[in-house]
mmCIF file of C-alpha atoms and ligand atoms in Angstrom:
data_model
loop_
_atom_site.group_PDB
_atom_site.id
_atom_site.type_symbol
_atom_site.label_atom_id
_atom_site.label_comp_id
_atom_site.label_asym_id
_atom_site.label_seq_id
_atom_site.Cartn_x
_atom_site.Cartn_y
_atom_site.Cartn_z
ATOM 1 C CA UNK A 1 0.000 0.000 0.000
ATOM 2 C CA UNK A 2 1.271 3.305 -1.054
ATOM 3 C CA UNK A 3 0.179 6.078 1.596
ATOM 4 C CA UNK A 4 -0.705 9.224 0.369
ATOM 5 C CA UNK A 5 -0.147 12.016 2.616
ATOM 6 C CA UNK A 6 -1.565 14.364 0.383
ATOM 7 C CA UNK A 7 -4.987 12.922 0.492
ATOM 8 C CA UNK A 8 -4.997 12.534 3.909
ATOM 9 C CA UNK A 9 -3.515 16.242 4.361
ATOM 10 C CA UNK A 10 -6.612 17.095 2.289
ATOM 11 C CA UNK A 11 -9.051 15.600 3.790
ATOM 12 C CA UNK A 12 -7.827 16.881 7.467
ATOM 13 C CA UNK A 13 -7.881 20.366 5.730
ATOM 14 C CA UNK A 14 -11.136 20.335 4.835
ATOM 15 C CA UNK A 15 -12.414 19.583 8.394
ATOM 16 C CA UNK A 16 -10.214 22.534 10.114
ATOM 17 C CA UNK A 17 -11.776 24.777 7.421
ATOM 18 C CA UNK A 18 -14.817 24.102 8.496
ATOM 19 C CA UNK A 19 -13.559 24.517 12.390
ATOM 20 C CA UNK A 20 -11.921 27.675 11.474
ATOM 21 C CA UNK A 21 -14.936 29.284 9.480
ATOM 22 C CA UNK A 22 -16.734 29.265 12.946
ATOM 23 C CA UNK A 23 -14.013 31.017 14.277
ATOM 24 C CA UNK A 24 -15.026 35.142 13.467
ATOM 25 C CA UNK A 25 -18.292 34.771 15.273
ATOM 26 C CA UNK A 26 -17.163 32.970 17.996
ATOM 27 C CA UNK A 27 -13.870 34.234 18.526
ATOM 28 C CA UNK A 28 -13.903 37.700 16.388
ATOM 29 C CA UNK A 29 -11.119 36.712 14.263
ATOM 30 C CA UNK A 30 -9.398 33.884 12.680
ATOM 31 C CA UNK A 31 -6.209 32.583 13.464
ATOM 32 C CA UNK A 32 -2.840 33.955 12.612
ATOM 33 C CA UNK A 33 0.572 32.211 11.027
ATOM 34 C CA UNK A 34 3.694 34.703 10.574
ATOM 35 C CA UNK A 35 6.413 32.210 9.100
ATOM 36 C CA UNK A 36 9.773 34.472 8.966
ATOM 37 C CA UNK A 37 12.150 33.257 5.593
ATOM 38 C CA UNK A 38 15.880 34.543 5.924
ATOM 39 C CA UNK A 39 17.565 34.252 2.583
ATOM 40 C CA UNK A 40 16.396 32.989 -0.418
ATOM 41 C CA UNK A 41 17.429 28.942 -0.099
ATOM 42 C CA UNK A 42 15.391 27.803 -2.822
ATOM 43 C CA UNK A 43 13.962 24.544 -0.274
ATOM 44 C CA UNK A 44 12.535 27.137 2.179
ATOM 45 C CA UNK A 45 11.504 29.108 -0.267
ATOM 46 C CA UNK A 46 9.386 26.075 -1.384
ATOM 47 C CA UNK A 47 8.225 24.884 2.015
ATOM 48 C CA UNK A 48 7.310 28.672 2.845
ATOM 49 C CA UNK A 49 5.036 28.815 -0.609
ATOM 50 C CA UNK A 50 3.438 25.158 0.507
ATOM 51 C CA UNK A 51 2.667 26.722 4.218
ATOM 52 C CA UNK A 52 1.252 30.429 3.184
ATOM 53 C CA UNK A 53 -1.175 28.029 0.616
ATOM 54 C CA UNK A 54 -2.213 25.506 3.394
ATOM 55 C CA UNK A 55 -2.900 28.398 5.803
ATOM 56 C CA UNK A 56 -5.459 29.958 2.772
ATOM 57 C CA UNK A 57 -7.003 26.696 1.821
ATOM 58 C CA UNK A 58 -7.458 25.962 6.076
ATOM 59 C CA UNK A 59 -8.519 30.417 6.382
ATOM 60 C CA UNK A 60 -5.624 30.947 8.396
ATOM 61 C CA UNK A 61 -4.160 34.419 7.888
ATOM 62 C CA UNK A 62 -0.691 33.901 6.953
ATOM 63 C CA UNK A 63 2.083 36.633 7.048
ATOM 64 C CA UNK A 64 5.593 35.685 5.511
ATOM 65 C CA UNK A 65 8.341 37.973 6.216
ATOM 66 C CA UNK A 66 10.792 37.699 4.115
ATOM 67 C CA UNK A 67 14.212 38.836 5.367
ATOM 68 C CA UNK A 68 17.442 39.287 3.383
ATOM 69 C CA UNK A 69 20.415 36.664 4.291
ATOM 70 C CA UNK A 70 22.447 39.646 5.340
ATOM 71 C CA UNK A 71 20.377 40.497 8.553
ATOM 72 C CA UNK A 72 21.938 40.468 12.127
ATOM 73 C CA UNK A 73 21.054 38.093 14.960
ATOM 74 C CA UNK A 74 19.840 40.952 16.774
ATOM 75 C CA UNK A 75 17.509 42.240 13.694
ATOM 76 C CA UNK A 76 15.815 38.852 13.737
ATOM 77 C CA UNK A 77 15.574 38.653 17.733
ATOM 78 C CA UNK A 78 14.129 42.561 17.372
ATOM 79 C CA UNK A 79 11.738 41.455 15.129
ATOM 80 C CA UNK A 80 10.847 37.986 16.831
ATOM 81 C CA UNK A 81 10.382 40.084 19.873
ATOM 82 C CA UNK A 82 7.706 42.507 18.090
ATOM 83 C CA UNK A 83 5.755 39.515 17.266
ATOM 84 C CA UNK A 84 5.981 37.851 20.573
ATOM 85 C CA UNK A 85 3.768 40.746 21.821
ATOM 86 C CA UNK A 86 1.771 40.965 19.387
ATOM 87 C CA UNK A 87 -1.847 39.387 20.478
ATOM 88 C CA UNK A 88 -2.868 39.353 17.272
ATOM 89 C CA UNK A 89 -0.124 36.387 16.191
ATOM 90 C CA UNK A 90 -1.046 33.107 17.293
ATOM 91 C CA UNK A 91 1.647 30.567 15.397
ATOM 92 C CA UNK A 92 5.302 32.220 14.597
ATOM 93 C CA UNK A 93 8.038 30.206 12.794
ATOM 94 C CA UNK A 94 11.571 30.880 11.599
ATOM 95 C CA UNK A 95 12.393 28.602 8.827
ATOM 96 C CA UNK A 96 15.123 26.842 8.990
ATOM 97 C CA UNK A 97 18.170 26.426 8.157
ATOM 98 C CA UNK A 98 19.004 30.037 8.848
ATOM 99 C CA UNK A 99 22.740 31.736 7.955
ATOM 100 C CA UNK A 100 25.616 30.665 9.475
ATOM 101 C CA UNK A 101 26.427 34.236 11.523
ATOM 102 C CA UNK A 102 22.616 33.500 13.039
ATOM 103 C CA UNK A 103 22.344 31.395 16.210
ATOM 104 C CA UNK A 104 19.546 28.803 15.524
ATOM 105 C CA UNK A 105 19.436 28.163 19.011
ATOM 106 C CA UNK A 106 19.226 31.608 20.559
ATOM 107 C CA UNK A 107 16.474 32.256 17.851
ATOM 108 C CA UNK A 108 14.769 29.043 18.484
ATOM 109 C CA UNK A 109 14.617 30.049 22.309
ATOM 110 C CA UNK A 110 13.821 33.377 21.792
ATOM 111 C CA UNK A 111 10.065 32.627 20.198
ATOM 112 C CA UNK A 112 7.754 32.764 23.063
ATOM 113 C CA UNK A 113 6.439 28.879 23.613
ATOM 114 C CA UNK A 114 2.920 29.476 23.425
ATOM 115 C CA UNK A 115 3.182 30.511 19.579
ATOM 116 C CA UNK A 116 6.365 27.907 18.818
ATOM 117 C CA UNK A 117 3.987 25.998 16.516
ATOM 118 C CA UNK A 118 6.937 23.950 15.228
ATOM 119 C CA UNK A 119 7.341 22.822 18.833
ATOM 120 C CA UNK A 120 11.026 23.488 18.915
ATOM 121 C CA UNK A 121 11.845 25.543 21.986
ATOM 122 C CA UNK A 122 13.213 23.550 24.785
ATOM 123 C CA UNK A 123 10.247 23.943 26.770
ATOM 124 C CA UNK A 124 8.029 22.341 24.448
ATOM 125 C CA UNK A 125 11.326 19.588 23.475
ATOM 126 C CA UNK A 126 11.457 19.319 27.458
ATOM 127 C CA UNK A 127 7.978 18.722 27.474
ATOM 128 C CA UNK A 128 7.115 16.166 25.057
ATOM 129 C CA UNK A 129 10.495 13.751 27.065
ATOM 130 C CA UNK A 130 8.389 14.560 29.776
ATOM 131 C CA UNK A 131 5.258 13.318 28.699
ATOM 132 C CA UNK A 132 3.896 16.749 29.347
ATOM 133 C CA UNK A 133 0.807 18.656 27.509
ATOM 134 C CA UNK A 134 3.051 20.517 24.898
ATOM 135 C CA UNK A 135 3.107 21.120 20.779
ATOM 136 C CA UNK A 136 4.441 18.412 19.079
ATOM 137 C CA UNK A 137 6.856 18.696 16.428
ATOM 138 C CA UNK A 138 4.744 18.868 12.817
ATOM 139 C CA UNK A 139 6.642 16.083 10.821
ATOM 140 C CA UNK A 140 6.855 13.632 14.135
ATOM 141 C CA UNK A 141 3.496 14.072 14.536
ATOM 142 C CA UNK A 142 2.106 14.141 10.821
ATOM 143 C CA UNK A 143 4.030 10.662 10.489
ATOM 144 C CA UNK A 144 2.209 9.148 13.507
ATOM 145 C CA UNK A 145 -1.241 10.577 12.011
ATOM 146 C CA UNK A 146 -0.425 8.833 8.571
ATOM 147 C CA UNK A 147 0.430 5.530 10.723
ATOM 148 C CA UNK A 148 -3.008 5.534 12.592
ATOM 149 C CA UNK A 149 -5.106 5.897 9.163
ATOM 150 C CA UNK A 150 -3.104 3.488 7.442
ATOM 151 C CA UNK A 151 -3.897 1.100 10.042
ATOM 152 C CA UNK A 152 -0.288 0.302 11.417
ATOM 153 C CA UNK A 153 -0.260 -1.373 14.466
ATOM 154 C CA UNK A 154 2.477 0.584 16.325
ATOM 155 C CA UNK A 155 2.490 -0.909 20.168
ATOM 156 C CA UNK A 156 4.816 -3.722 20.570
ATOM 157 C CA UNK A 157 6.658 -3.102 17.120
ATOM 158 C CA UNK A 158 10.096 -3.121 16.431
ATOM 159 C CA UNK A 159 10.475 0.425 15.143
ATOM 160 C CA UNK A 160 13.741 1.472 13.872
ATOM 161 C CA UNK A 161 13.987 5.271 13.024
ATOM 162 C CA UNK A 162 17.818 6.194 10.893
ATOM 163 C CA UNK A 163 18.853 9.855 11.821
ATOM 164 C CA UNK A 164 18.770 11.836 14.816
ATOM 165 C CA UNK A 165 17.708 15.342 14.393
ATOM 166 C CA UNK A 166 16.257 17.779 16.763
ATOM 167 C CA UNK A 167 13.426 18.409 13.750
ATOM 168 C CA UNK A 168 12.773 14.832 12.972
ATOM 169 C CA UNK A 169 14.639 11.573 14.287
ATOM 170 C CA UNK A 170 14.837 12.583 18.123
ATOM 171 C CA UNK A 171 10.878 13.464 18.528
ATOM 172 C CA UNK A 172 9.684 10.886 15.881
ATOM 173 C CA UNK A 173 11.699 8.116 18.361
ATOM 174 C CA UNK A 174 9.921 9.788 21.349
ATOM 175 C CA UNK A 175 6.348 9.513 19.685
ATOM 176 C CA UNK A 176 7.026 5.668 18.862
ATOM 177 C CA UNK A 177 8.054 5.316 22.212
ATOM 178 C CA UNK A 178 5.276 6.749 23.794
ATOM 179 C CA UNK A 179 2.650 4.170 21.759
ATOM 180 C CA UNK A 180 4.860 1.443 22.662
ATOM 181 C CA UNK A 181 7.162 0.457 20.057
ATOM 182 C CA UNK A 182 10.652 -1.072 20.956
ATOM 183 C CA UNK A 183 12.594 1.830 19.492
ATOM 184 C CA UNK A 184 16.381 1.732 17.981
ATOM 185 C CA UNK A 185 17.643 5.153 16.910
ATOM 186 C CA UNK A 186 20.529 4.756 14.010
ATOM 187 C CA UNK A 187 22.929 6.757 12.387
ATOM 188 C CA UNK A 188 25.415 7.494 10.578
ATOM 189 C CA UNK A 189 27.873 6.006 12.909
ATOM 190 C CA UNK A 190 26.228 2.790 13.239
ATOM 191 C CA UNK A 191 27.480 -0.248 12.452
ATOM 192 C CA UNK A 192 26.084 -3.123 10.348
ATOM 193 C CA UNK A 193 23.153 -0.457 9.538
ATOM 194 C CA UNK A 194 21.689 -2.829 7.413
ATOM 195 C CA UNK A 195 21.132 -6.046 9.329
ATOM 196 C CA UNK A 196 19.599 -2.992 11.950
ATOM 197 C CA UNK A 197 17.014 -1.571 9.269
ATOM 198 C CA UNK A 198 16.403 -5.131 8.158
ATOM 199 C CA UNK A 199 14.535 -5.802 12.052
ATOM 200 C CA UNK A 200 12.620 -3.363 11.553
ATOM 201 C CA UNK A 201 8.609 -3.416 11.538
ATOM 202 C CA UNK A 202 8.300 0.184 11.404
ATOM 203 C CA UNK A 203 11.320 1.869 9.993
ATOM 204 C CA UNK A 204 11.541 5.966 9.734
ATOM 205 C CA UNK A 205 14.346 7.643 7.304
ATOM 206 C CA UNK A 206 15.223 10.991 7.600
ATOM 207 C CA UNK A 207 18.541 10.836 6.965
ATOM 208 C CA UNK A 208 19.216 13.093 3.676
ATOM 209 C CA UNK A 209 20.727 11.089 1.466
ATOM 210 C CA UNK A 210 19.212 10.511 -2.034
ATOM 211 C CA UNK A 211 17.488 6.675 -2.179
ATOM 212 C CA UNK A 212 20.205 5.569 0.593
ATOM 213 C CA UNK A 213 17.609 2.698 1.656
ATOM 214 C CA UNK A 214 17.896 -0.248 -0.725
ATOM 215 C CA UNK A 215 15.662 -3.108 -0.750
ATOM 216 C CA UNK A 216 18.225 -5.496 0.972
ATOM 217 C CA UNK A 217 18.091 -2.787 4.153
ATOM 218 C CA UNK A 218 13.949 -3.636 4.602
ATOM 219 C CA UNK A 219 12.378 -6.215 6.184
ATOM 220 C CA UNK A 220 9.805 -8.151 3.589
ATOM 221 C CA UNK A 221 5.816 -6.656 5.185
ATOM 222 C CA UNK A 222 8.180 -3.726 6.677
ATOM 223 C CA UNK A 223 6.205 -0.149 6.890
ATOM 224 C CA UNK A 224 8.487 2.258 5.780
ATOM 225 C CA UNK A 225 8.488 6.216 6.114
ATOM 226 C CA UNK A 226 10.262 8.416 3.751
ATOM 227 C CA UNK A 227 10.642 11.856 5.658
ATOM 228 C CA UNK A 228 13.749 12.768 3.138
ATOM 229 C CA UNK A 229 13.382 15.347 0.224
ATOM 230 C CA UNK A 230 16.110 15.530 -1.803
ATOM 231 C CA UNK A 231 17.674 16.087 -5.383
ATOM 232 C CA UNK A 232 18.296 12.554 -7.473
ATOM 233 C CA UNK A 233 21.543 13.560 -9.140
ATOM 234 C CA UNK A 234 21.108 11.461 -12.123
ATOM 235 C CA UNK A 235 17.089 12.952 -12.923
ATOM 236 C CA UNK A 236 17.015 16.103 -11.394
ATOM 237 C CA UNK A 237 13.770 15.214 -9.536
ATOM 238 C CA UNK A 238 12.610 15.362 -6.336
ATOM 239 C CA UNK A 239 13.436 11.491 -4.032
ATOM 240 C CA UNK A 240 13.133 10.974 -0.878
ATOM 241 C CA UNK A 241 15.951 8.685 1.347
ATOM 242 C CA UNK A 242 14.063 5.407 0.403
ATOM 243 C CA UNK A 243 14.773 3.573 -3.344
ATOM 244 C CA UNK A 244 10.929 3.850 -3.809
ATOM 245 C CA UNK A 245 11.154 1.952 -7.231
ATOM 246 C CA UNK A 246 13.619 -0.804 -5.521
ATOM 247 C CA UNK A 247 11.515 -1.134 -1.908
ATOM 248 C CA UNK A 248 7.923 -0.647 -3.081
ATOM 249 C CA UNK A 249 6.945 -4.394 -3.550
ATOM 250 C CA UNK A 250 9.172 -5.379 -0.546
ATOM 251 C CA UNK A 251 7.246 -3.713 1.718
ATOM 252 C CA UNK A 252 3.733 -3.394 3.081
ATOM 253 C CA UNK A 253 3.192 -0.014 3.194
ATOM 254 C CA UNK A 254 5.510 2.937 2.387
ATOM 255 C CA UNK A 255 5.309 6.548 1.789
ATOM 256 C CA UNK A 256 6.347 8.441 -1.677
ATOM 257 C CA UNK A 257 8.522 11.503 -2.072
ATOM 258 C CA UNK A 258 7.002 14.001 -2.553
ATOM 259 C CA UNK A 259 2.956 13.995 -1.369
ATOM 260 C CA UNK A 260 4.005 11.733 1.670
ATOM 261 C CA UNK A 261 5.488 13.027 4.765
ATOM 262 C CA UNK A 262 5.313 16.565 3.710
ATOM 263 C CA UNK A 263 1.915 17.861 3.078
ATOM 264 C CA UNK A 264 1.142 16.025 6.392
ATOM 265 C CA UNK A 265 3.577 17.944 8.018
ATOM 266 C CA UNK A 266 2.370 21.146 6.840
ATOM 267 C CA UNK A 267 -0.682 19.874 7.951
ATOM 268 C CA UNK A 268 0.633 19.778 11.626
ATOM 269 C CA UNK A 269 1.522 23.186 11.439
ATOM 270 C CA UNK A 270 -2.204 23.782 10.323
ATOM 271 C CA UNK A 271 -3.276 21.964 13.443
ATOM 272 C CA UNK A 272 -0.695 23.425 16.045
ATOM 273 C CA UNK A 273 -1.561 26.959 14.448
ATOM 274 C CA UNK A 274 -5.492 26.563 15.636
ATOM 275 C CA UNK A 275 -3.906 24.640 18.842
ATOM 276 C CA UNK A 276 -2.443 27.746 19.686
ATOM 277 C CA UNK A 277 -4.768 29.930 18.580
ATOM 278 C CA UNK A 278 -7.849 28.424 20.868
ATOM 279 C CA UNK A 279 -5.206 28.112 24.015
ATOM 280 C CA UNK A 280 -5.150 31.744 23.603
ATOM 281 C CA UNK A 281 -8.699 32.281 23.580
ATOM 282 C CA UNK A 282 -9.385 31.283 26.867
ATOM 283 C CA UNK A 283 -6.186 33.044 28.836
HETATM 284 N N1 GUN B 1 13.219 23.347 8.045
HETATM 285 C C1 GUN B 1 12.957 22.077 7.682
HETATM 286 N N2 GUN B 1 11.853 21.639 8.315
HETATM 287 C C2 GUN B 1 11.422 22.648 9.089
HETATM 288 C C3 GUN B 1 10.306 22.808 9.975
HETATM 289 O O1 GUN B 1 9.508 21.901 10.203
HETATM 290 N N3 GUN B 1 10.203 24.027 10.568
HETATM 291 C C4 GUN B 1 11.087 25.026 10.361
HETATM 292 N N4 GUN B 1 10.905 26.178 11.012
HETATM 293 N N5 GUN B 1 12.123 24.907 9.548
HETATM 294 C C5 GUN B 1 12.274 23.727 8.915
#
């Protein structure tokens, strides 16, 4: 079975429209998104396009401030500041990755947690290893959505997630976890990475590497998750970490690249915008 994320993303779209479209008469306004793009990295620049049209198909104001590579870590902070305070902003991002002269951390930590709809600051990160009411990270969370309307048993799996990232690999571990799969974490370090994959029931990529995950690295029946979006250098298209073509029949269900992972994570951000939005609502 080939799992669309798209559909799904569509279909959970169409139900927060019709949430949000209540929204002005109970609430007197809709809710807000300002996603802040520094630079012109032509993969935010996509992923900021896909979020500013999810927030109009969902009626979620979107604002995208676009911000030239050259500004200072203080410009940004002065800015994230502004719209810290502002009541009428209920979701703020900073895409990442940002410059190399800007501290992702220190602007990460500097968005107040009850608009971090990405559910990166360390309260919310502290939170979730806590098992504490807090955002959850979008693509962690849109991967567990896709696994519950596929069907996918997770408790008691062997679930074997490759990578480690603050964004993906480290929270997508933590949500397995918490429905009660036996979770291994690899990397790049790890040896015999195959016969590790090859275990797996449940097996999560987000690694980055172009079609790294052959057929030999997945367990025949295996569900496998393709979080990666990346460049094949021989076609110029987009592919994800998984050799679609090579593990499609191997396994039992899998995700494409693109309209998998990614419109469901956008999706997330959808969800974690109105999240934030209502929690406001009744402060
Ligand atoms: N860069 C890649 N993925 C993400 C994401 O989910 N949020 C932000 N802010 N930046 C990203």
């Amino acid at each position: 079975m080939i799992v669309s994320g798209k559909d799904l993303a569509a279909r959970l779209k169409a139900e927060m429209a019709a949430e949000v479209a209540t929204f002005p008469e109970k609430y007197g306004r809709v809710p807000h998104l300002v996603v802040i793009l520094v630079g012109e990295n032509p993969a935010s620049v996509s992923y900021v396009t896909g979020k500013a049209k999810d927030s109009a198909e969902v009626g979620i104001k979107n604002t995208t401030l676009r911000m030239p590579e050259s500004v200072t870590e203080q410009e940004l902070l002065d800015v994230i500041a502004k719209l810290n305070a502002d009541s009428d902003v209920d979701g703020l991002i900073v895409q990442l990755p940002l410059p190399k002269h800007i501290s992702e951390d220190r602007v990460i930590e500097a968005i107040a947690v009850e608009k971090d709809v990405d559910g990166f600051h360390p309260l919310n990160v502290a939170a979730l290893w806590q098992k504490r009411p807090c955002v959850l990270p979008c693509t962690p969370k849109g991967i567990i959505r896709m696994l519950d309307d596929a069907g996918v048993e997770i408790a008691g799996k062997k679930a074997v997630v490759m990578g480690r990232s603050n964004i993906v690999g480290l929270p997508a571990a933590k949500l397995l976890l918490d429905r009660n799969a036996t979770v291994t974490i690899v990397h790049s370090r790890t040896p015999n990475l195959a016969e590790v994959t090859a275990e797996a029931d449940i097996l999560v990529v987000a690694i980055g590497r172009p079609k790294l995950v052959t057929a030999d690295m997945v367990k025949p029946g295996a569900v496998v998750i393709d979080v990666g979006v990346n460049r094949d250098p021989e076609t110029g298209k987009l592919c994800g970490d998984v050799d679609f073509a090579a593990c499609v029949d191997k396994a039992s269900v899998i995700t494409p690249v693109p309209g998998g992972v990614g419109p469901m994570t956008r999706c997330c951000l959808m969800e974690n915008t109105i999240e934030c939005f209502l929690k406001n609502q009744t402060k």
